[in-house]
Amino acid sequence: MADENETFRMLIEAARSASRKTYSPYSRYAVGSAVLTHDGRLFTGCNVENASYGATICAERTALVKAVSEGFTRFKAIAIVCGNAHDCWPCGICRQFICEFGTDIEVLVEGKDGAIKALRLAELLPHHFGPEHLSR
Ligand code: THU
């Protein structure tokens, strides 16, 4: 679908631009993310490291926290770009964090050749534990 390809490319480019804002003096690993809401809003984020290391927040969670704190919780897709690296799939904590908002969310990364790879969160986190497990 041409439209979807354009949207995916736009998200990857927004993530790349967010990666330039990285605060990563310890790892020097720049990550950017862009999340698209169901109503067409875009939120971006970068990784923000901390001297304690453990308090570091990944780019994906920064983007999602920005969106949720502005009242948006329904997401279509999230893109992740890592500096010069490729195939920057989200870490385990970020997979769990994305899962909170839906297993149908498309997760987008760039392959070595620049082509976009898309997998649904359910494919990245099989047998997940999600909010439905706590609903009564
Ligand atoms: N990082 C992310 O931002 N997202 C991920 O999914 C993986 C890791 C960041 C955290 C840390 O600042 C740096 O990359 C190295 O782990």
PDB file of C-alpha atoms and ligand atoms in Angstrom:
ATOM      1  CA  MET A   1       0.000   0.000   0.000  1.00  0.00           C
ATOM      2  CA  ALA A   2       1.563   3.289  -1.140  1.00  0.00           C
ATOM      3  CA  ASP A   3      -0.028   5.304   1.656  1.00  0.00           C
ATOM      4  CA  GLU A   4       1.194   2.949   4.337  1.00  0.00           C
ATOM      5  CA  ASN A   5       4.710   2.943   2.873  1.00  0.00           C
ATOM      6  CA  GLU A   6       4.756   6.732   2.944  1.00  0.00           C
ATOM      7  CA  THR A   7       3.549   6.804   6.531  1.00  0.00           C
ATOM      8  CA  PHE A   8       6.153   4.232   7.565  1.00  0.00           C
ATOM      9  CA  ARG A   9       8.928   6.219   5.809  1.00  0.00           C
ATOM     10  CA  MET A  10       7.764   9.444   7.485  1.00  0.00           C
ATOM     11  CA  LEU A  11       7.884   7.718  10.893  1.00  0.00           C
ATOM     12  CA  ILE A  12      11.377   6.371  10.297  1.00  0.00           C
ATOM     13  CA  GLU A  13      12.593   9.834   9.263  1.00  0.00           C
ATOM     14  CA  ALA A  14      10.976  11.405  12.350  1.00  0.00           C
ATOM     15  CA  ALA A  15      12.737   8.784  14.504  1.00  0.00           C
ATOM     16  CA  ARG A  16      16.046   9.539  12.785  1.00  0.00           C
ATOM     17  CA  SER A  17      15.664  13.209  13.469  1.00  0.00           C
ATOM     18  CA  ALA A  18      14.765  12.488  17.139  1.00  0.00           C
ATOM     19  CA  SER A  19      17.937  10.388  17.454  1.00  0.00           C
ATOM     20  CA  ARG A  20      19.931  13.597  16.916  1.00  0.00           C
ATOM     21  CA  LYS A  21      18.608  14.865  20.263  1.00  0.00           C
ATOM     22  CA  THR A  22      19.985  11.844  22.140  1.00  0.00           C
ATOM     23  CA  TYR A  23      21.485  12.320  25.583  1.00  0.00           C
ATOM     24  CA  SER A  24      23.801   9.324  25.604  1.00  0.00           C
ATOM     25  CA  PRO A  25      27.203  10.372  26.975  1.00  0.00           C
ATOM     26  CA  TYR A  26      27.834   6.877  28.436  1.00  0.00           C
ATOM     27  CA  SER A  27      26.983   4.491  25.623  1.00  0.00           C
ATOM     28  CA  ARG A  28      27.298   7.019  22.790  1.00  0.00           C
ATOM     29  CA  TYR A  29      24.519   4.997  21.193  1.00  0.00           C
ATOM     30  CA  ALA A  30      21.990   7.409  19.718  1.00  0.00           C
ATOM     31  CA  VAL A  31      18.428   6.154  19.465  1.00  0.00           C
ATOM     32  CA  GLY A  32      15.343   7.951  18.198  1.00  0.00           C
ATOM     33  CA  SER A  33      11.724   6.890  18.085  1.00  0.00           C
ATOM     34  CA  ALA A  34       8.482   8.208  16.632  1.00  0.00           C
ATOM     35  CA  VAL A  35       5.012   6.995  17.525  1.00  0.00           C
ATOM     36  CA  LEU A  36       1.860   7.604  15.486  1.00  0.00           C
ATOM     37  CA  THR A  37      -1.502   7.800  17.238  1.00  0.00           C
ATOM     38  CA  HIS A  38      -4.770   6.562  15.752  1.00  0.00           C
ATOM     39  CA  ASP A  39      -5.852  10.135  15.213  1.00  0.00           C
ATOM     40  CA  GLY A  40      -2.720  11.032  13.271  1.00  0.00           C
ATOM     41  CA  ARG A  41      -0.630  12.718  15.971  1.00  0.00           C
ATOM     42  CA  LEU A  42       3.103  12.148  16.044  1.00  0.00           C
ATOM     43  CA  PHE A  43       5.301  12.042  19.161  1.00  0.00           C
ATOM     44  CA  THR A  44       9.046  11.574  19.111  1.00  0.00           C
ATOM     45  CA  GLY A  45      11.630  10.666  21.709  1.00  0.00           C
ATOM     46  CA  CYS A  46      15.299   9.863  22.172  1.00  0.00           C
ATOM     47  CA  ASN A  47      17.219   7.840  24.736  1.00  0.00           C
ATOM     48  CA  VAL A  48      18.110   9.795  27.862  1.00  0.00           C
ATOM     49  CA  GLU A  49      20.933   8.255  29.873  1.00  0.00           C
ATOM     50  CA  ASN A  50      21.842   8.791  33.495  1.00  0.00           C
ATOM     51  CA  ALA A  51      25.011   8.610  35.568  1.00  0.00           C
ATOM     52  CA  SER A  52      23.357   5.835  37.574  1.00  0.00           C
ATOM     53  CA  TYR A  53      22.991   3.902  34.293  1.00  0.00           C
ATOM     54  CA  GLY A  54      19.863   2.117  35.551  1.00  0.00           C
ATOM     55  CA  ALA A  55      17.772   5.276  35.388  1.00  0.00           C
ATOM     56  CA  THR A  56      18.315   5.493  31.632  1.00  0.00           C
ATOM     57  CA  ILE A  57      15.159   5.644  29.543  1.00  0.00           C
ATOM     58  CA  CYS A  58      15.026   4.303  25.990  1.00  0.00           C
ATOM     59  CA  ALA A  59      13.853   6.352  23.019  1.00  0.00           C
ATOM     60  CA  GLU A  60      10.661   4.306  22.540  1.00  0.00           C
ATOM     61  CA  ARG A  61       9.535   4.836  26.114  1.00  0.00           C
ATOM     62  CA  THR A  62      10.357   8.546  25.935  1.00  0.00           C
ATOM     63  CA  ALA A  63       8.117   8.887  22.864  1.00  0.00           C
ATOM     64  CA  LEU A  64       5.306   6.868  24.436  1.00  0.00           C
ATOM     65  CA  VAL A  65       5.476   8.707  27.751  1.00  0.00           C
ATOM     66  CA  LYS A  66       5.283  12.025  25.903  1.00  0.00           C
ATOM     67  CA  ALA A  67       2.179  10.832  24.036  1.00  0.00           C
ATOM     68  CA  VAL A  68       0.433   9.294  27.051  1.00  0.00           C
ATOM     69  CA  SER A  69       1.110  12.352  29.190  1.00  0.00           C
ATOM     70  CA  GLU A  70      -0.593  14.450  26.514  1.00  0.00           C
ATOM     71  CA  GLY A  71      -3.678  12.209  26.632  1.00  0.00           C
ATOM     72  CA  PHE A  72      -2.979   9.837  23.708  1.00  0.00           C
ATOM     73  CA  THR A  73      -3.035   6.091  24.332  1.00  0.00           C
ATOM     74  CA  ARG A  74      -4.142   4.581  21.001  1.00  0.00           C
ATOM     75  CA  PHE A  75      -1.215   3.914  18.714  1.00  0.00           C
ATOM     76  CA  LYS A  76      -0.884   2.624  15.153  1.00  0.00           C
ATOM     77  CA  ALA A  77       2.867   2.342  14.744  1.00  0.00           C
ATOM     78  CA  ILE A  78       6.197   3.087  16.391  1.00  0.00           C
ATOM     79  CA  ALA A  79       9.513   3.513  14.559  1.00  0.00           C
ATOM     80  CA  ILE A  80      13.000   3.123  16.009  1.00  0.00           C
ATOM     81  CA  VAL A  81      16.289   4.312  14.505  1.00  0.00           C
ATOM     82  CA  CYS A  82      19.746   3.814  16.059  1.00  0.00           C
ATOM     83  CA  GLY A  83      22.570   6.086  14.944  1.00  0.00           C
ATOM     84  CA  ASN A  84      24.461   4.269  12.225  1.00  0.00           C
ATOM     85  CA  ALA A  85      23.149   0.838  13.147  1.00  0.00           C
ATOM     86  CA  HIS A  86      20.287  -1.001  11.479  1.00  0.00           C
ATOM     87  CA  ASP A  87      17.621  -3.501  12.564  1.00  0.00           C
ATOM     88  CA  CYS A  88      17.170  -1.587  15.794  1.00  0.00           C
ATOM     89  CA  TRP A  89      14.373  -3.689  17.301  1.00  0.00           C
ATOM     90  CA  PRO A  90      13.170  -2.565  20.736  1.00  0.00           C
ATOM     91  CA  CYS A  91      14.676  -3.994  23.904  1.00  0.00           C
ATOM     92  CA  GLY A  92      12.602  -6.271  26.130  1.00  0.00           C
ATOM     93  CA  ILE A  93      11.481  -3.530  28.495  1.00  0.00           C
ATOM     94  CA  CYS A  94      10.296  -1.419  25.568  1.00  0.00           C
ATOM     95  CA  ARG A  95       8.426  -4.376  24.043  1.00  0.00           C
ATOM     96  CA  GLN A  96       6.581  -4.780  27.336  1.00  0.00           C
ATOM     97  CA  PHE A  97       5.941  -1.044  27.515  1.00  0.00           C
ATOM     98  CA  ILE A  98       4.508  -0.935  23.972  1.00  0.00           C
ATOM     99  CA  CYS A  99       2.409  -4.036  24.736  1.00  0.00           C
ATOM    100  CA  GLU A 100       0.486  -2.088  27.364  1.00  0.00           C
ATOM    101  CA  PHE A 101      -1.101  -0.087  24.548  1.00  0.00           C
ATOM    102  CA  GLY A 102      -1.857  -2.863  22.072  1.00  0.00           C
ATOM    103  CA  THR A 103      -0.455  -5.975  20.473  1.00  0.00           C
ATOM    104  CA  ASP A 104      -1.465  -4.803  16.969  1.00  0.00           C
ATOM    105  CA  ILE A 105       0.898  -1.825  17.007  1.00  0.00           C
ATOM    106  CA  GLU A 106       3.292  -1.987  14.055  1.00  0.00           C
ATOM    107  CA  VAL A 107       6.944  -1.761  15.089  1.00  0.00           C
ATOM    108  CA  LEU A 108       9.177  -0.350  12.348  1.00  0.00           C
ATOM    109  CA  VAL A 109      12.942  -0.470  11.905  1.00  0.00           C
ATOM    110  CA  GLU A 110      15.292   0.035   9.001  1.00  0.00           C
ATOM    111  CA  GLY A 111      17.212  -2.861   7.514  1.00  0.00           C
ATOM    112  CA  LYS A 112      20.796  -2.697   6.272  1.00  0.00           C
ATOM    113  CA  ASP A 113      19.657  -1.753   2.755  1.00  0.00           C
ATOM    114  CA  GLY A 114      17.437   1.043   4.073  1.00  0.00           C
ATOM    115  CA  ALA A 115      14.249  -0.945   3.514  1.00  0.00           C
ATOM    116  CA  ILE A 116      11.709  -0.698   6.302  1.00  0.00           C
ATOM    117  CA  LYS A 117      10.884  -3.832   8.273  1.00  0.00           C
ATOM    118  CA  ALA A 118       7.553  -3.970  10.099  1.00  0.00           C
ATOM    119  CA  LEU A 119       6.399  -6.479  12.705  1.00  0.00           C
ATOM    120  CA  ARG A 120       3.383  -6.319  14.960  1.00  0.00           C
ATOM    121  CA  LEU A 121       4.137  -6.127  18.673  1.00  0.00           C
ATOM    122  CA  ALA A 122       2.491  -9.560  19.106  1.00  0.00           C
ATOM    123  CA  GLU A 123       5.188 -11.023  16.853  1.00  0.00           C
ATOM    124  CA  LEU A 124       7.963  -9.408  18.895  1.00  0.00           C
ATOM    125  CA  LEU A 125       6.506 -10.425  22.246  1.00  0.00           C
ATOM    126  CA  PRO A 126       4.747 -13.762  21.948  1.00  0.00           C
ATOM    127  CA  HIS A 127       2.832 -15.108  24.951  1.00  0.00           C
ATOM    128  CA  HIS A 128       2.833 -11.605  26.361  1.00  0.00           C
ATOM    129  CA  PHE A 129       1.586 -10.458  29.730  1.00  0.00           C
ATOM    130  CA  GLY A 130      -0.729  -7.509  29.234  1.00  0.00           C
ATOM    131  CA  PRO A 131      -3.454  -5.441  30.847  1.00  0.00           C
ATOM    132  CA  GLU A 132      -6.115  -8.016  29.924  1.00  0.00           C
ATOM    133  CA  HIS A 133      -4.538 -10.396  32.438  1.00  0.00           C
ATOM    134  CA  LEU A 134      -5.395  -8.050  35.246  1.00  0.00           C
ATOM    135  CA  SER A 135      -8.946  -7.209  34.161  1.00  0.00           C
ATOM    136  CA  ARG A 136     -11.724  -8.608  36.274  1.00  0.00           C
TER     137      ARG A 136
HETATM  138  N1  THU B   1      18.209   1.958  23.861  1.00  0.00           N
HETATM  139  C1  THU B   1      17.045   2.502  23.376  1.00  0.00           C
HETATM  140  O1  THU B   1      16.867   3.725  23.390  1.00  0.00           O
HETATM  141  N2  THU B   1      16.098   1.659  22.897  1.00  0.00           N
HETATM  142  C2  THU B   1      16.213   0.300  22.845  1.00  0.00           C
HETATM  143  O2  THU B   1      15.251  -0.392  22.517  1.00  0.00           O
HETATM  144  C3  THU B   1      17.510  -0.321  23.158  1.00  0.00           C
HETATM  145  C4  THU B   1      18.477   0.533  23.891  1.00  0.00           C
HETATM  146  C5  THU B   1      19.228   2.859  24.431  1.00  0.00           C
HETATM  147  C6  THU B   1      19.397   2.747  25.917  1.00  0.00           C
HETATM  148  C7  THU B   1      20.837   3.219  26.095  1.00  0.00           C
HETATM  149  O3  THU B   1      20.833   4.635  26.203  1.00  0.00           O
HETATM  150  C8  THU B   1      21.524   2.843  24.800  1.00  0.00           C
HETATM  151  O4  THU B   1      20.492   2.578  23.866  1.00  0.00           O
HETATM  152  C9  THU B   1      22.425   1.633  24.911  1.00  0.00           C
HETATM  153  O5  THU B   1      21.746   0.556  25.460  1.00  0.00           O
END
